Amino acid sequence: MIMDAKGLHYKALNKLIEDAINNSAKKIKITNVNGQRYIGGGIKGNVEIEIHGTPGDDLGSFMDGPTITVYNDAQDGIGNTMNSGKIIVHGDARDIVGHSMRGGKIFVNGDVGYRVGIHMKEYKENFPVIIAAGSAGDFLGEYMAGGRIVVLGMKDSDSEIVGDWIATGIHGGMIYIRGKVEEHKLGVAAKIAEFSQEDRKYLRNLLKEFCKTFGYNVKKILDAEFTKITPMTHRPYGKMYTE
Amino acid sequence: MRFPPEFKVVRDQEKCTKCKRCTIECTFEVHGYDKKKKRMVANDENCVACQRCVFTCPTKALVIERRPPTFSDHPTWTEWIRRDIMTQAKTGSVILASMGNEKPYQSLFDSIVIDACQVTNPAIDPLREPMELRTYLGRKPEKIEIENDALKTEIAPNLKLETPIMIAHMSYGAISLEVHKALATAAKEQGTMMGSGEGGLHKELYPFADHIIVQVASGRFGVHEEYLKIAAGMEIKIGQGAKPGIGGHLPGPKITEPISETRMIPVGTDALSPAPHHDIYSIEDLSRLIYALKEATRYKKPVFVKIAAVNNSAPIATGIIRAGADAVVLDGFRAGTGAAPQVIRDNLGIPIEAAIAAVDQRLREEGIRHWGSIIASGSIRTSADVAKAIALGADAVYIGTAALIALGCTVCKKCYTGKCTWGIATQVPKLRKRLDPEKGAKAVSNLIQAWNHELKEILGALGINSVESLRGNRERLRGVGLSQPDLDVLGILPAGK
């Protein structure tokens, strides 16, 4: 099913998508997307949405199951509080990618902005993953409570792979950065842990689908130094209070 | 060295049968049996005066007394100020507190009186005449258009309540599943709403969802597509009256397996709600989340935004309503909490009375009062407070602590320990069992019913027959002992004028 988003307000466009899903559309291609917000907001099921153009903020927010592919850049807030499903961005994505994400995957073939993966969560099989081929801005994984963030830094060798204040308040989950991260870049409650053979094995599995999606070689990616960032403790502020 | 105890356990050894019930009921390890002396003994230092042992002692052998202040009197350096300094000198930590503001600020509610009809404007007898408490929350249209005997105007989704009293947001995690069930059952029975709090909803609450307003707070705990879709309405929590401007830390010991499942955070970790939502740094960002929620639920439900009552509540509330919210919730500085830093709880924010009046006034001046409702919360203690809040400009109120007291809470202020002897603010299975959700629901339902009756009496005395006519009707309020600036803020006259 093909939709032309030209000149449509997001409310109208999202209504078209809703109607299509209710009519059991399984593949939806949207052309001429130009900043419309909330595409795929709160939708569920195993529908696939292809986006040509640049979607607006909060792409796939609260989404539960579908796959969205963006063949351009994406803006702020993709996968906000997303429950399950997949968002693939062939270009860059901007700030607050995967805010409070609860499950599913976000693959970005370019850079991601500030505040990515803040407050990501997990519970058993609900396990969110964000992987970016490029670099990430400041405040990556702040207050992280679960899931995995992987930043590969393969796009621009001049810029830093990751910004400052990494994982402040982290109390669950893990971050892998391809390259060396200085200790001073970490926020309170985060620490650098040893990147072991186990981690390399784990990462190989985690990266398989990502590499297939964008045509990368897993071996080549893994043939590099990695930094693993984990919580210091499950209760970073446990000693802050008294009676 | 420990402080001298605050309370004293007085046991009538004549009445005491040494049944040891008190040792089971108490979770603070006060009571014990001395084998040598062959009698029950008490460790006063641990007593929090929750009264559980007093209520449950089969022979009524126990009394808890306050011990006289043990420090030399001083008007500035009160005993509690000295105790706090000593505690902090020892620990270097922030003092944690539960329930609402404990500082004796003047109560504006208690300085306001309500008018009554005499001779010239007859009162209405609520026993004989119908009295309308029904309240609709949400955006109201500018005007109504009828075409071919049918409503042409599109009406925004509103919540229909049979009373202006709703049950406040208290999170699953801070309170037990049994309490959530009791509150939800009562809300359903009284045709009103209960707030989910920020900890998500246990699946057992789903059947009550059409009487639940689900909260979306900065930690986004338990927020997912189904949670939003089954609810009656949604509420974005920006701030909380008990701790304006700061986030929340639900202490790790309260994060048990079921709480971990609902919140999706590791067992035993502190549940961290950051101070700001990290995707909201402006009214424009707030609007983005409001519409993200509306889009996700296809514009079928209202979205409320809750803020703590602060100096600039009026312009902020305008922004909130203009950003697309269907109601603004104002939480006053006396609002309750399961855990907050004492210094924040006791010193930040403004009284709810002032915030209601200021926000109502501002929205009226801007001609957008009908765009959204005003909901007030934060220490609504009686039906009189409800009536005064509405007359100052609120559409409805939330009651939190009052509902918990109906369930048996004695306000011992130890919610953050998770050891609540009354089975309310706890996740310990054997303590949770102490609260029967059915009996609890009946108690909360009774409280709302009683206040409804009283509200009708007040309306009758005012000579009006609907709560809608009371809303913003400040002409029917008078201030007693308030300064002119206070009266100006509240928009009321002094008594006698």
XYZ file of C-alpha atoms in Angstrom:
740
model
C 0.000 0.000 0.000
C 1.394 3.396 -0.983
C 0.498 6.715 0.648
C 1.504 10.187 -0.448
C 2.150 12.352 2.601
C 2.563 15.548 0.617
C 0.797 18.445 2.320
C -0.812 16.218 4.917
C -0.970 17.236 8.595
C 0.327 14.503 10.881
C -3.145 13.896 12.262
C -4.483 13.125 8.794
C -1.486 11.004 7.830
C -1.628 8.951 11.013
C -5.355 8.428 10.509
C -4.616 7.010 7.039
C -2.042 4.666 8.588
C -4.470 3.612 11.306
C -7.203 2.890 8.763
C -4.776 0.900 6.611
C -3.704 -1.210 9.604
C -7.337 -1.756 10.577
C -7.895 -2.967 7.008
C -5.066 -5.450 7.673
C -2.408 -3.801 5.519
C 0.909 -5.554 6.110
C 3.194 -3.259 4.096
C 2.790 0.472 3.904
C 5.037 2.740 1.853
C 4.770 6.452 2.584
C 6.287 8.915 0.133
C 6.982 12.650 0.415
C 7.152 12.558 4.195
C 8.180 15.996 5.376
C 8.365 16.436 9.131
C 5.060 14.790 10.084
C 5.222 13.793 13.752
C 4.178 10.599 15.537
C 4.255 8.315 12.512
C 3.579 4.834 13.887
C 2.680 6.263 17.315
C 0.936 3.606 19.411
C 0.446 1.150 16.539
C 0.812 -2.579 17.042
C 1.013 -5.844 15.122
C 3.455 -7.058 12.480
C 3.026 -4.345 9.888
C 6.002 -2.904 7.983
C 6.183 0.803 7.234
C 8.627 2.283 4.729
C 9.237 6.004 4.972
C 10.633 8.060 2.121
C 11.448 11.610 3.127
C 12.157 12.923 6.620
C 9.733 11.963 9.386
C 9.115 14.372 12.284
C 9.565 13.928 16.028
C 8.415 10.918 18.045
C 8.502 8.407 15.205
C 7.196 5.084 16.537
C 6.459 6.359 20.034
C 4.691 3.737 22.205
C 4.888 1.407 19.212
C 4.298 -2.288 19.921
C 5.547 -4.648 17.243
C 5.742 -3.038 13.789
C 8.900 -2.359 11.776
C 9.571 1.141 10.464
C 12.321 1.828 7.935
C 13.430 5.393 7.225
C 15.536 5.915 4.093
C 16.660 9.350 5.173
C 17.466 11.127 8.437
C 15.081 11.015 11.382
C 14.426 13.782 13.900
C 14.035 13.807 17.712
C 12.420 11.202 19.918
C 12.322 8.113 17.703
C 11.094 5.063 19.578
C 9.975 7.108 22.603
C 8.717 4.602 25.209
C 8.528 1.979 22.475
C 7.441 -1.480 23.653
C 8.519 -3.786 20.834
C 9.231 -3.761 17.109
C 12.034 -2.247 15.078
C 13.029 1.160 13.750
C 15.709 1.282 11.036
C 17.158 4.649 10.078
C 19.497 4.767 7.086
C 20.648 8.314 7.843
C 21.210 10.081 11.187
C 18.772 10.264 14.066
C 18.682 13.200 16.427
C 18.126 13.644 20.159
C 16.401 11.379 22.714
C 16.447 8.211 20.621
C 14.682 5.393 22.498
C 13.707 7.424 25.576
C 12.427 4.954 28.221
C 12.406 2.231 25.602
C 10.959 -1.058 26.945
C 11.778 -3.479 24.151
C 12.482 -3.794 20.444
C 15.375 -2.512 18.363
C 16.527 0.792 16.946
C 19.233 0.599 14.259
C 20.756 3.843 13.022
C 23.271 3.826 10.185
C 24.477 7.339 10.965
C 25.031 9.441 14.081
C 22.641 9.846 16.979
C 22.167 13.078 18.951
C 22.052 14.001 22.611
C 20.296 12.126 25.435
C 20.061 8.804 23.624
C 18.668 5.774 25.468
C 17.794 7.672 28.612
C 15.966 5.524 31.140
C 15.882 2.401 28.970
C 14.343 -0.528 30.825
C 14.146 -4.300 30.649
C 12.255 -7.201 32.122
C 13.049 -10.753 31.058
C 12.201 -11.111 27.346
C 11.424 -7.400 26.999
C 14.880 -6.184 26.130
C 15.543 -2.969 24.176
C 18.588 -2.491 21.961
C 19.904 0.687 20.301
C 22.778 0.381 17.823
C 24.300 3.342 15.993
C 26.972 3.023 13.306
C 28.104 6.607 13.839
C 28.742 8.637 16.986
C 26.545 9.701 19.908
C 26.202 13.041 21.723
C 26.283 13.916 25.425
C 24.206 12.220 28.148
C 24.130 8.808 26.488
C 22.245 6.215 28.578
C 21.461 8.469 31.524
C 19.447 6.734 34.290
C 19.623 3.548 32.223
C 17.849 0.626 33.932
C 18.154 -2.095 31.308
C 18.838 -3.105 27.701
C 21.912 -2.462 25.562
C 23.293 0.559 23.716
C 26.041 0.045 21.136
C 27.847 2.981 19.499
C 30.256 1.996 16.718
C 31.741 5.367 15.697
C 32.488 4.232 12.143
C 31.281 7.267 10.228
C 33.628 10.161 10.863
C 37.087 9.516 12.238
C 37.608 13.189 13.192
C 34.751 13.560 15.643
C 34.528 11.916 19.042
C 32.681 8.623 19.214
C 30.655 9.656 22.210
C 30.009 12.905 24.107
C 30.363 13.692 27.815
C 28.329 12.668 30.850
C 27.863 9.078 29.792
C 25.381 6.980 31.770
C 24.870 9.245 34.786
C 22.685 7.379 37.286
C 22.870 4.074 35.381
C 21.498 1.218 37.517
C 20.866 -1.523 34.977
C 21.760 -2.455 31.380
C 25.052 -1.907 29.574
C 26.714 0.304 26.966
C 29.345 -0.804 24.429
C 31.431 1.818 22.659
C 33.748 0.827 19.797
C 36.931 2.619 20.766
C 38.511 3.967 23.917
C 36.466 6.074 26.316
C 38.247 8.206 28.895
C 37.107 7.691 32.466
C 36.377 11.419 32.907
C 33.598 11.219 30.339
C 31.504 9.002 32.584
C 28.756 10.404 34.780
C 28.160 9.544 38.428
C 27.286 5.851 39.017
C 28.838 4.541 35.773
C 32.069 2.581 35.503
C 34.235 1.074 32.798
C 34.302 -2.704 33.041
C 36.579 -5.191 31.344
C 35.568 -6.052 27.789
C 35.995 -9.829 27.838
C 35.832 -12.614 25.254
C 32.320 -13.258 26.551
C 31.400 -9.689 25.677
C 32.886 -10.059 22.209
C 30.831 -13.193 21.684
C 27.719 -11.533 23.004
C 28.275 -8.502 20.798
C 28.766 -10.671 17.718
C 25.273 -12.042 18.214
C 23.813 -8.653 18.988
C 25.351 -7.084 15.855
C 24.400 -9.824 13.366
C 21.021 -8.410 12.399
C 22.355 -4.834 12.362
C 25.162 -5.788 9.985
C 22.784 -7.661 7.729
C 20.462 -4.656 7.600
C 23.144 -2.172 6.554
C 25.648 -4.504 4.843
C 28.476 -4.426 7.370
C 30.944 -7.177 8.161
C 30.603 -8.298 11.792
C 34.182 -9.544 11.953
C 35.575 -6.225 10.749
C 33.498 -4.315 13.259
C 34.611 -6.527 16.115
C 38.267 -6.242 15.121
C 38.681 -3.154 17.294
C 39.007 -1.980 20.878
C 35.715 -1.756 22.759
C 34.767 -0.025 26.000
C 32.105 -1.560 28.170
C 30.197 0.750 30.527
C 28.145 -0.714 33.358
C 26.462 0.439 36.571
C 28.706 0.686 39.632
C 25.809 -0.544 41.741
C 22.083 -1.207 41.496
C 21.465 1.511 44.083
C 23.556 4.516 43.036
C 21.780 6.791 45.498
C 21.176 4.241 48.267
C 23.434 6.018 50.744
C 22.182 9.501 49.988
C 19.338 9.337 52.487
C 18.891 8.892 56.207
C 15.899 8.849 58.539
C 24.719 6.927 70.690
C 21.033 6.987 69.865
C 18.453 9.660 70.535
C 16.229 9.321 73.542
C 12.999 7.716 72.318
C 10.172 9.894 71.078
C 7.447 7.586 72.348
C 6.910 5.381 75.338
C 5.113 2.047 75.301
C 2.935 1.790 78.402
C 1.852 -1.766 79.101
C -0.727 -2.647 81.725
C 0.946 -5.777 83.089
C -2.294 -6.713 84.846
C -4.149 -6.834 81.527
C -1.297 -8.287 79.455
C -1.780 -12.027 78.885
C 1.659 -12.430 77.241
C -0.027 -13.631 74.063
C 2.798 -11.987 72.072
C 0.386 -10.689 69.447
C 2.168 -7.320 69.642
C 5.465 -8.914 68.625
C 3.830 -10.176 65.434
C 1.912 -6.993 64.636
C 4.866 -4.644 65.132
C 7.302 -4.452 62.199
C 9.669 -2.047 63.925
C 10.818 -4.606 66.517
C 9.503 -2.774 69.559
C 7.921 -5.630 71.497
C 9.623 -8.698 72.918
C 9.328 -11.319 75.624
C 11.820 -11.345 78.477
C 12.247 -14.989 79.440
C 13.995 -14.214 82.733
C 11.444 -11.703 83.918
C 8.668 -13.745 82.326
C 6.919 -10.717 80.899
C 6.565 -8.631 77.775
C 9.050 -5.778 77.321
C 9.328 -2.903 74.865
C 12.155 -1.170 73.044
C 10.777 2.375 73.024
C 13.536 3.651 70.739
C 12.055 1.824 67.758
C 8.437 2.895 68.296
C 6.925 5.093 65.559
C 3.492 5.410 67.206
C 1.718 3.695 64.325
C -0.785 2.368 66.894
C -0.940 -1.073 65.309
C -0.228 -2.869 68.619
C -2.670 -0.655 70.479
C -5.495 -1.442 68.046
C -4.766 -5.166 67.878
C -3.984 -5.971 71.530
C -6.767 -8.399 72.516
C -6.925 -7.123 76.094
C -6.301 -3.442 75.332
C -3.262 -3.520 77.572
C -1.206 -1.068 75.503
C -0.992 2.707 75.275
C 1.616 4.677 73.345
C 2.532 7.952 75.013
C 4.618 10.810 73.747
C 7.632 11.300 75.946
C 8.076 14.877 77.059
C 10.790 16.747 75.131
C 14.099 15.692 76.544
C 15.999 18.725 75.356
C 16.089 22.075 77.097
C 13.498 24.420 75.544
C 14.582 26.888 72.880
C 12.257 28.717 70.466
C 14.754 28.788 67.582
C 16.645 25.571 68.115
C 13.662 23.295 68.514
C 14.200 19.707 69.546
C 13.645 18.485 65.997
C 16.053 20.942 64.459
C 18.685 19.784 66.918
C 17.920 16.122 66.252
C 18.181 16.637 62.487
C 21.524 18.404 62.760
C 22.902 15.621 64.934
C 21.626 12.973 62.507
C 23.199 14.726 59.546
C 26.448 15.286 61.407
C 26.584 11.560 61.924
C 25.523 10.392 58.457
C 26.238 13.184 55.985
C 22.928 12.280 54.332
C 19.717 13.895 53.185
C 16.869 13.404 55.665
C 14.063 11.411 54.111
C 10.448 11.999 55.107
C 6.978 10.706 54.313
C 3.494 12.236 54.163
C 2.961 16.000 53.779
C 4.630 19.221 54.897
C 5.078 19.263 58.675
C 5.830 22.945 59.140
C 3.061 24.943 60.815
C 2.390 27.431 58.009
C -0.936 29.231 58.246
C -3.706 27.230 56.595
C -5.536 29.332 54.030
C -8.398 26.822 53.889
C -8.873 27.327 57.623
C -8.868 31.095 57.139
C -11.705 30.980 54.618
C -15.392 30.688 55.496
C -18.344 29.876 53.265
C -21.440 32.033 52.872
C -24.983 30.838 53.642
C -28.486 31.955 52.658
C -30.719 33.770 55.146
C -34.271 35.075 54.443
C -33.739 37.002 51.209
C -32.131 34.253 49.186
C -33.710 31.000 50.281
C -31.573 27.969 51.029
C -32.333 24.695 49.287
C -33.084 21.530 51.225
C -30.902 18.803 49.691
C -33.132 16.115 51.209
C -36.068 17.359 49.135
C -34.457 18.889 46.074
C -32.141 17.319 43.528
C -28.518 18.347 43.942
C -26.104 17.935 41.112
C -22.535 16.868 41.840
C -21.857 15.536 38.365
C -18.632 16.955 36.979
C -17.130 16.796 33.494
C -13.392 17.173 33.121
C -11.868 18.223 29.847
C -12.058 20.825 27.152
C -15.444 22.504 26.652
C -16.588 23.980 23.345
C -16.798 27.735 22.729
C -20.451 27.347 21.740
C -22.835 24.571 20.808
C -24.259 24.276 17.322
C -27.319 22.193 16.568
C -28.258 21.099 13.107
C -31.378 19.084 12.280
C -31.983 18.414 15.975
C -28.522 16.891 16.299
C -25.368 18.202 17.867
C -23.112 19.576 15.175
C -20.265 20.733 17.418
C -17.521 18.240 17.970
C -17.037 17.752 21.695
C -13.568 16.954 22.983
C -13.346 13.831 25.177
C -14.390 14.591 28.753
C -14.346 12.440 31.861
C -17.760 12.101 33.466
C -17.666 12.013 37.269
C -20.566 11.585 39.693
C -18.670 13.627 42.288
C -15.924 16.240 42.086
C -13.828 14.043 44.380
C -11.251 11.767 42.735
C -8.639 9.498 44.294
C -5.109 10.783 43.908
C -2.189 9.220 42.068
C -0.283 6.955 44.443
C 2.025 4.531 42.745
C 2.001 0.763 42.777
C 5.315 0.328 44.496
C 4.806 3.085 47.023
C 1.567 1.357 48.044
C 0.522 -2.263 47.726
C -1.548 -4.004 45.079
C -4.311 -4.515 47.664
C -4.501 -0.745 48.251
C -4.621 -0.095 44.510
C -7.491 -2.592 44.239
C -9.372 -1.049 47.132
C -9.032 2.447 45.679
C -10.025 1.336 42.179
C -13.071 -0.510 43.479
C -14.133 2.558 45.465
C -13.631 4.815 42.438
C -15.820 2.555 40.347
C -18.493 2.345 43.022
C -18.642 6.116 43.423
C -18.546 6.837 39.697
C -15.281 8.686 39.940
C -11.638 8.199 38.946
C -8.526 6.903 40.585
C -5.016 7.942 39.595
C -2.627 5.108 38.783
C 0.437 6.920 40.091
C 3.678 6.642 38.183
C 4.463 2.982 38.789
C 2.310 1.434 36.075
C -0.719 -0.795 36.544
C -0.748 -4.383 37.733
C -2.764 -6.595 35.366
C -5.326 -7.172 38.126
C -6.248 -3.485 37.880
C -7.057 -3.663 34.159
C -10.772 -4.472 34.738
C -11.057 -1.120 36.541
C -9.243 0.822 33.824
C -12.310 2.829 32.756
C -12.127 4.409 36.213
C -8.386 4.981 36.156
C -6.368 7.954 34.960
C -2.946 6.580 34.074
C 0.115 8.613 34.832
C 3.100 9.234 32.597
C 5.973 10.551 34.695
C 9.639 11.185 34.019
C 10.611 7.582 34.807
C 7.941 6.337 32.356
C 7.451 3.274 34.540
C 4.854 0.852 33.214
C 3.933 3.095 30.288
C 3.008 1.164 27.177
C 0.435 1.147 24.431
C -2.111 -1.038 26.261
C -1.772 0.941 29.510
C -2.657 4.104 27.613
C -5.438 2.568 25.562
C -7.425 0.912 28.342
C -7.374 3.945 30.654
C -10.106 6.558 31.021
C -7.575 9.355 30.711
C -3.879 10.124 30.912
C -1.885 12.437 33.102
C 1.629 13.696 32.492
C 3.297 14.363 35.824
C 5.750 17.220 35.641
C 5.898 17.873 39.350
C 4.552 16.806 42.689
C 3.484 19.108 45.529
C 5.493 17.277 48.147
C 8.691 17.567 46.127
C 8.447 20.312 43.519
C 11.308 20.421 41.071
C 12.938 17.191 42.110
C 12.561 13.634 40.958
C 11.545 10.631 42.984
C 13.506 7.722 44.354
C 11.319 4.796 45.375
C 13.663 3.066 47.821
C 15.206 -0.203 46.618
C 13.766 -2.399 49.384
C 10.293 -1.698 47.963
C 11.277 -2.970 44.476
C 10.168 -6.576 44.812
C 9.720 -9.014 41.925
C 6.167 -7.933 40.966
C 7.140 -4.247 41.182
C 10.188 -4.968 39.039
C 7.929 -6.548 36.440
C 5.518 -3.613 36.298
C 8.219 -0.938 36.341
C 10.772 -2.904 34.279
C 13.728 -2.114 36.496
C 15.999 -4.536 38.400
C 14.789 -5.970 41.739
C 16.186 -4.073 44.725
C 17.296 -1.016 42.762
C 15.966 2.448 43.589
C 13.261 3.444 41.127
C 14.684 6.716 39.841
C 12.330 9.315 38.420
C 14.516 12.105 37.083
C 13.564 15.674 38.021
C 12.663 16.689 34.463
C 11.290 14.528 31.708
C 14.344 14.272 29.491
C 12.251 14.901 26.434
C 10.572 17.994 27.926
C 12.468 21.224 28.371
C 9.818 23.686 27.187
C 6.079 24.143 26.674
C 6.657 23.121 23.032
C 8.273 19.853 24.171
C 5.379 19.305 26.583
C 2.957 19.812 23.733
C 4.850 17.162 21.770
C 4.280 14.600 24.531
C 0.628 15.617 24.986
C 0.003 14.987 21.303
C 2.139 11.831 21.262
C -0.284 10.473 23.881
C -3.333 11.742 21.997
C -2.084 10.276 18.732
C -1.318 6.937 20.381
C -4.881 6.797 21.714
C -6.500 8.318 18.613
C -7.846 11.438 20.381
C -10.358 9.404 22.417
C -9.119 10.379 25.866
C -8.253 13.568 27.689
C -4.655 14.288 28.674
C -4.021 16.117 31.948
C -0.776 17.731 33.049
C 0.137 17.867 36.715
C 2.460 20.446 38.209
C 3.435 21.334 41.730
C 1.927 24.631 42.883
C 4.735 27.185 42.547
C 5.115 30.964 42.225
C 4.558 31.016 38.479
C 1.759 28.442 38.356
C -0.568 30.830 36.520
C 1.553 31.482 33.403
C 2.740 27.864 33.412
C -0.863 26.624 33.553
C -1.750 28.880 30.638
C 1.096 27.336 28.681
C -0.050 23.853 29.621
C -3.610 24.476 28.483
C -2.418 26.167 25.283
C -0.082 23.220 24.684
C -3.166 21.034 24.324
C -3.787 19.650 27.819
C -7.429 19.020 28.728
C -6.845 19.835 32.382
C -4.133 21.168 34.601
C -3.620 19.447 37.932
C -2.249 21.657 40.700
C -0.602 19.908 43.616
C -0.158 22.114 46.676
C 2.811 22.299 49.026
C 1.072 20.226 51.685
C 0.661 17.230 49.372
C 1.553 13.803 50.664
C 4.330 11.534 49.485
C 5.751 8.095 50.150
C 9.260 9.490 50.305
C 10.768 12.936 49.814
C 13.722 14.835 51.198
C 12.361 16.569 54.305
C 13.918 19.923 53.373
C 12.086 19.911 50.025
C 8.788 18.685 51.444
C 8.702 21.317 54.163
C 9.979 24.366 52.303
C 9.266 24.319 48.556
C 6.093 25.206 46.707
C 3.060 27.331 47.569
C -0.328 26.650 49.188
C -2.855 25.011 46.885
C -5.509 27.631 47.727
C -3.376 30.438 46.278
C -2.465 28.399 43.196
C -6.088 27.504 42.365
C -7.184 31.128 42.610
C -4.234 32.434 40.596
C -4.615 29.870 37.805
C -8.412 30.215 37.576
C -8.059 34.007 37.463
C -5.386 33.907 34.772
C -7.247 31.466 32.532
C -10.378 33.598 32.825
C -8.479 36.783 32.001
C -7.084 35.121 28.900
C -10.535 33.856 27.920
C -9.427 30.219 27.870
C -10.871 28.914 31.126
C -13.170 26.570 29.159
C -10.225 25.098 27.225
C -9.286 22.973 30.196
C -10.332 21.965 33.698
C -8.505 22.707 36.940
C -7.956 19.838 39.357
C -6.623 20.596 42.827
C -4.809 18.304 45.192
C -2.508 18.389 48.160
C -4.041 18.001 51.620
C -7.755 18.113 50.860
C -8.869 16.997 54.324
C -12.620 17.524 54.479
C -15.670 18.220 52.330
C -15.260 21.862 53.366
C -11.815 21.913 51.743
C -13.425 20.435 48.613
C -16.098 23.137 48.576
C -13.554 25.913 49.167
C -11.222 24.572 46.460
C -14.094 24.513 43.980
C -15.318 27.972 44.963
C -11.768 29.263 44.467
C -11.838 27.921 40.910
C -11.187 24.174 40.793
C -13.377 21.770 38.826
C -12.491 18.750 40.930
C -10.069 17.570 43.588
C -7.875 14.557 44.202
C -7.700 13.044 47.692
C -4.699 10.915 48.620
C -3.829 10.914 52.303
C -7.515 11.142 53.284
C -8.225 7.977 51.282
C -5.317 6.199 52.965
C -6.551 7.252 56.397
C -9.901 5.736 55.427
C -7.985 2.505 54.800
C -6.446 2.576 58.254
C -3.330 4.718 57.815
C -2.513 6.475 61.082
C 0.006 8.902 59.493
C 3.025 7.583 61.373
C 5.119 8.914 58.484
C 7.257 5.828 57.905
C 6.041 4.999 54.365
C 9.600 5.086 52.998
C 10.658 2.156 55.200
C 8.266 -0.217 53.440
C 7.389 -1.627 56.873
C 3.861 -0.201 57.081
C 2.162 -2.155 59.856
C -1.253 -1.376 58.386
C -0.364 -3.087 55.107
C -0.646 0.078 53.021
C 2.780 1.460 52.074
C 4.484 -1.914 51.857
C 5.301 -4.744 49.461
C 5.909 -7.391 52.143
C 3.426 -10.203 51.393
C 2.455 -10.898 55.013
C 1.881 -7.188 55.665
C -0.057 -6.699 52.451
C -2.484 -9.380 53.667
C -3.466 -7.130 56.557
C -5.494 -4.995 54.187
C -8.635 -6.574 52.795
C -9.301 -4.854 49.436
C -13.058 -5.315 49.762
C -13.340 -3.829 53.223
C -10.923 -1.112 52.173
C -13.003 -0.270 49.122
C -16.081 0.042 51.311
C -14.277 2.426 53.667
C -13.024 4.712 50.896
C -16.391 4.558 49.181
C -18.072 5.523 52.471
C -15.752 8.487 52.861
C -16.549 9.820 49.392
C -20.273 9.220 49.953
C -20.157 11.098 53.261
C -18.361 14.030 51.680
C -20.848 14.024 48.804
C -23.685 14.374 51.341
C -21.867 17.172 53.083
C -21.141 18.930 49.799
C -24.850 18.816 49.009
C -25.605 20.337 52.412
C -23.130 23.128 51.717
C -24.609 23.743 48.261
C -28.090 23.792 49.774
C -27.015 26.322 52.384
C -25.572 28.446 49.597
C -28.914 28.252 47.786
C -27.422 26.611 44.692
C -28.253 23.202 43.336
C -25.257 22.220 41.320
C -21.558 22.008 41.918
C -21.058 23.771 38.583
C -22.571 26.912 40.111
C -20.032 26.783 42.903
C -17.030 26.673 40.595
C -15.038 29.888 40.781
C -17.837 31.446 42.836
C -15.464 33.348 45.105
C -18.169 35.865 45.936
C -19.481 33.204 48.328
C -16.202 32.976 50.251
C -14.815 35.329 52.895
C -11.438 35.527 54.565
C -10.880 35.580 58.317
C -7.637 37.010 59.631
C -6.009 37.192 56.196
C -3.871 40.107 55.022
C -5.031 42.258 52.107
C -2.383 40.771 49.743
C -3.586 37.271 50.653
C -7.201 38.278 50.053
C -6.204 39.798 46.704
C -4.484 36.612 45.576
C -7.464 34.502 46.623
C -9.833 37.012 45.055
C -12.072 37.125 48.116
C -13.321 39.789 50.513
C -12.730 39.868 54.266
C -15.548 38.580 56.469
C -18.138 41.297 57.182
C -17.643 43.025 53.874
